């Protein structure tokens, strides 16, 4: 899995930097190409000579070479890599990455990097547990970066606890599993609906909802990251995506979303219906802006929209997987089970508005997955990116 993979190894100023030497040996043995980028503090812990000898490449630390003045392009480096691994990552570098403080070659490379970024923190237990570090790590997770949690054990401070950089063998295993997962959905076509729908009242007004589209976009990124071609049908959102395997279709109303979904669905292996589709729309759209005319009240008549999920559930072929969402405020499990059956989903993602940190307009979610075999899996509060990984893991097992 690591053969010919191009890896940027970022090394920062931690005593665990000595483990980077062994990590490079393991990666080279697996056939990877390793380019070390080290911070000035990192060089206090391990010499560039050891690192360049092991990695068979000159080590990069400054923006330009002091010897001949040649420029090290962090942009080219960021484009070259298949993955950027920062091991060990200190609290300081994690903080700089989380806030875009690009005062060294490592952080500028990170900001330019198009490849997945994996971070293996190393620090004292209290530094790791501090809310500043934990919030920075959450921020990095929300950017889609991966964290290899540190292990527990004796630390350089003579204290014991969580903060030791994960062992090089385990980091290599993590990378191998990661690259294996990247091709899991190759040749699969996946349809995702995301965001709200807007139902027009007149040329300047609509009925909508608070959906931000973040969960649907995170799902699209995760599926595309694992090799799938994704058709992303999205209602009005302020998000965008640059992934070459995500093909966005922008719609406004439930009817437009329905039309786009019906066109795409027959050619897909799976559909994840994450959009908050309006159940009703105004019966008539006023051709001109409606005037107040000093009326004390007004009444709008609504008619039902098509239930996209139920229609796809009815036409779904045996091999196609259909995944739905349920956002509930009460009797959550019962409502989700009813929707699972009624719409012929293979599994449904339940989130409750009663759970703090779940639902619309937040970066986190707390979900329960219920499948049509009766299996129920409850997950803790996570970032929407991590929730997307849990959902896509379940999808992958069903597509196999
Ligand atoms: N859905 C859809 N088309 C609709 C309504 C809902 O595709 N017109 C999908 C949603 O994307 C979601 C699932 O159906 O995957 C459940 O949506 P939800 O609004 O919770 O379900 P409803 O059937 O509308 O039930 P409720 O009475 O709770 O609104």
mmCIF file with all atom_site columns, C-alpha atoms and ligand atoms in Angstrom, residues 193 273-275 277-279 306-309 324-328 339 342-343 345, ligand 1:
data_model
loop_
_atom_site.group_PDB
_atom_site.id
_atom_site.type_symbol
_atom_site.label_atom_id
_atom_site.label_alt_id
_atom_site.label_comp_id
_atom_site.label_asym_id
_atom_site.label_entity_id
_atom_site.label_seq_id
_atom_site.pdbx_PDB_ins_code
_atom_site.Cartn_x
_atom_site.Cartn_y
_atom_site.Cartn_z
_atom_site.occupancy
_atom_site.B_iso_or_equiv
_atom_site.pdbx_formal_charge
_atom_site.auth_seq_id
_atom_site.auth_comp_id
_atom_site.auth_asym_id
_atom_site.auth_atom_id
_atom_site.pdbx_PDB_model_num
ATOM   1  C CA  . UNK A 1 193 ? -28.493 15.269 -1.615 1.00 0.00 ? 193 UNK A CA  1
ATOM   2  C CA  . UNK A 1 273 ? -30.267 11.521 1.144  1.00 0.00 ? 273 UNK A CA  1
ATOM   3  C CA  . UNK A 1 274 ? -29.008 14.119 3.528  1.00 0.00 ? 274 UNK A CA  1
ATOM   4  C CA  . UNK A 1 275 ? -30.980 17.146 2.284  1.00 0.00 ? 275 UNK A CA  1
ATOM   5  C CA  . UNK A 1 277 ? -36.251 18.796 1.772  1.00 0.00 ? 277 UNK A CA  1
ATOM   6  C CA  . UNK A 1 278 ? -39.309 20.991 2.353  1.00 0.00 ? 278 UNK A CA  1
ATOM   7  C CA  . UNK A 1 279 ? -42.350 18.773 2.745  1.00 0.00 ? 279 UNK A CA  1
ATOM   8  C CA  . UNK A 1 306 ? -42.773 14.777 -3.665 1.00 0.00 ? 306 UNK A CA  1
ATOM   9  C CA  . UNK A 1 307 ? -41.000 12.595 -1.121 1.00 0.00 ? 307 UNK A CA  1
ATOM   10 C CA  . UNK A 1 308 ? -37.763 12.000 -3.023 1.00 0.00 ? 308 UNK A CA  1
ATOM   11 C CA  . UNK A 1 309 ? -36.588 9.343  -0.567 1.00 0.00 ? 309 UNK A CA  1
ATOM   12 C CA  . UNK A 1 324 ? -31.692 8.279  4.683  1.00 0.00 ? 324 UNK A CA  1
ATOM   13 C CA  . UNK A 1 325 ? -31.543 10.769 7.510  1.00 0.00 ? 325 UNK A CA  1
ATOM   14 C CA  . UNK A 1 326 ? -33.997 11.514 10.290 1.00 0.00 ? 326 UNK A CA  1
ATOM   15 C CA  . UNK A 1 327 ? -33.776 14.640 12.397 1.00 0.00 ? 327 UNK A CA  1
ATOM   16 C CA  . UNK A 1 328 ? -36.159 14.221 15.307 1.00 0.00 ? 328 UNK A CA  1
ATOM   17 C CA  . UNK A 1 339 ? -38.987 6.123  8.154  1.00 0.00 ? 339 UNK A CA  1
ATOM   18 C CA  . UNK A 1 342 ? -41.587 3.408  4.911  1.00 0.00 ? 342 UNK A CA  1
ATOM   19 C CA  . UNK A 1 343 ? -38.886 4.745  2.578  1.00 0.00 ? 343 UNK A CA  1
ATOM   20 C CA  . UNK A 1 345 ? -33.791 2.596  3.286  1.00 0.00 ? 345 UNK A CA  1
HETATM 21 N N1  . LIG B 2 .   ? -36.726 13.348 2.206  1.00 0.00 ? 1   LIG B N1  1
HETATM 22 C C1  . LIG B 2 .   ? -36.783 13.445 0.836  1.00 0.00 ? 1   LIG B C1  1
HETATM 23 N N2  . LIG B 2 .   ? -37.785 14.140 0.244  1.00 0.00 ? 1   LIG B N2  1
HETATM 24 C C2  . LIG B 2 .   ? -38.720 14.769 0.971  1.00 0.00 ? 1   LIG B C2  1
HETATM 25 C C3  . LIG B 2 .   ? -38.671 14.695 2.382  1.00 0.00 ? 1   LIG B C3  1
HETATM 26 C C4  . LIG B 2 .   ? -37.650 13.979 2.971  1.00 0.00 ? 1   LIG B C4  1
HETATM 27 O O1  . LIG B 2 .   ? -35.927 12.879 0.161  1.00 0.00 ? 1   LIG B O1  1
HETATM 28 N N3  . LIG B 2 .   ? -39.679 15.458 0.347  1.00 0.00 ? 1   LIG B N3  1
HETATM 29 C C5  . LIG B 2 .   ? -35.673 12.527 2.835  1.00 0.00 ? 1   LIG B C5  1
HETATM 30 C C6  . LIG B 2 .   ? -34.670 13.307 3.648  1.00 0.00 ? 1   LIG B C6  1
HETATM 31 O O2  . LIG B 2 .   ? -33.569 13.720 2.854  1.00 0.00 ? 1   LIG B O2  1
HETATM 32 C C7  . LIG B 2 .   ? -34.263 12.282 4.709  1.00 0.00 ? 1   LIG B C7  1
HETATM 33 C C8  . LIG B 2 .   ? -35.519 11.455 4.902  1.00 0.00 ? 1   LIG B C8  1
HETATM 34 O O3  . LIG B 2 .   ? -36.291 11.633 3.720  1.00 0.00 ? 1   LIG B O3  1
HETATM 35 O O4  . LIG B 2 .   ? -33.272 11.408 4.248  1.00 0.00 ? 1   LIG B O4  1
HETATM 36 C C9  . LIG B 2 .   ? -36.351 11.803 6.086  1.00 0.00 ? 1   LIG B C9  1
HETATM 37 O O5  . LIG B 2 .   ? -36.641 13.169 6.063  1.00 0.00 ? 1   LIG B O5  1
HETATM 38 P P1  . LIG B 2 .   ? -37.621 13.819 7.112  1.00 0.00 ? 1   LIG B P1  1
HETATM 39 O O6  . LIG B 2 .   ? -37.902 15.226 6.729  1.00 0.00 ? 1   LIG B O6  1
HETATM 40 O O7  . LIG B 2 .   ? -37.116 13.531 8.505  1.00 0.00 ? 1   LIG B O7  1
HETATM 41 O O8  . LIG B 2 .   ? -38.872 12.877 6.870  1.00 0.00 ? 1   LIG B O8  1
HETATM 42 P P2  . LIG B 2 .   ? -40.338 13.139 6.552  1.00 0.00 ? 1   LIG B P2  1
HETATM 43 O O9  . LIG B 2 .   ? -40.801 11.924 5.852  1.00 0.00 ? 1   LIG B O9  1
HETATM 44 O O10 . LIG B 2 .   ? -40.550 14.445 5.873  1.00 0.00 ? 1   LIG B O10 1
HETATM 45 O O11 . LIG B 2 .   ? -40.970 13.126 8.007  1.00 0.00 ? 1   LIG B O11 1
HETATM 46 P P3  . LIG B 2 .   ? -41.405 14.302 9.002  1.00 0.00 ? 1   LIG B P3  1
HETATM 47 O O12 . LIG B 2 .   ? -42.851 14.050 9.160  1.00 0.00 ? 1   LIG B O12 1
HETATM 48 O O13 . LIG B 2 .   ? -40.626 14.018 10.252 1.00 0.00 ? 1   LIG B O13 1
HETATM 49 O O14 . LIG B 2 .   ? -41.063 15.614 8.360  1.00 0.00 ? 1   LIG B O14 1
#
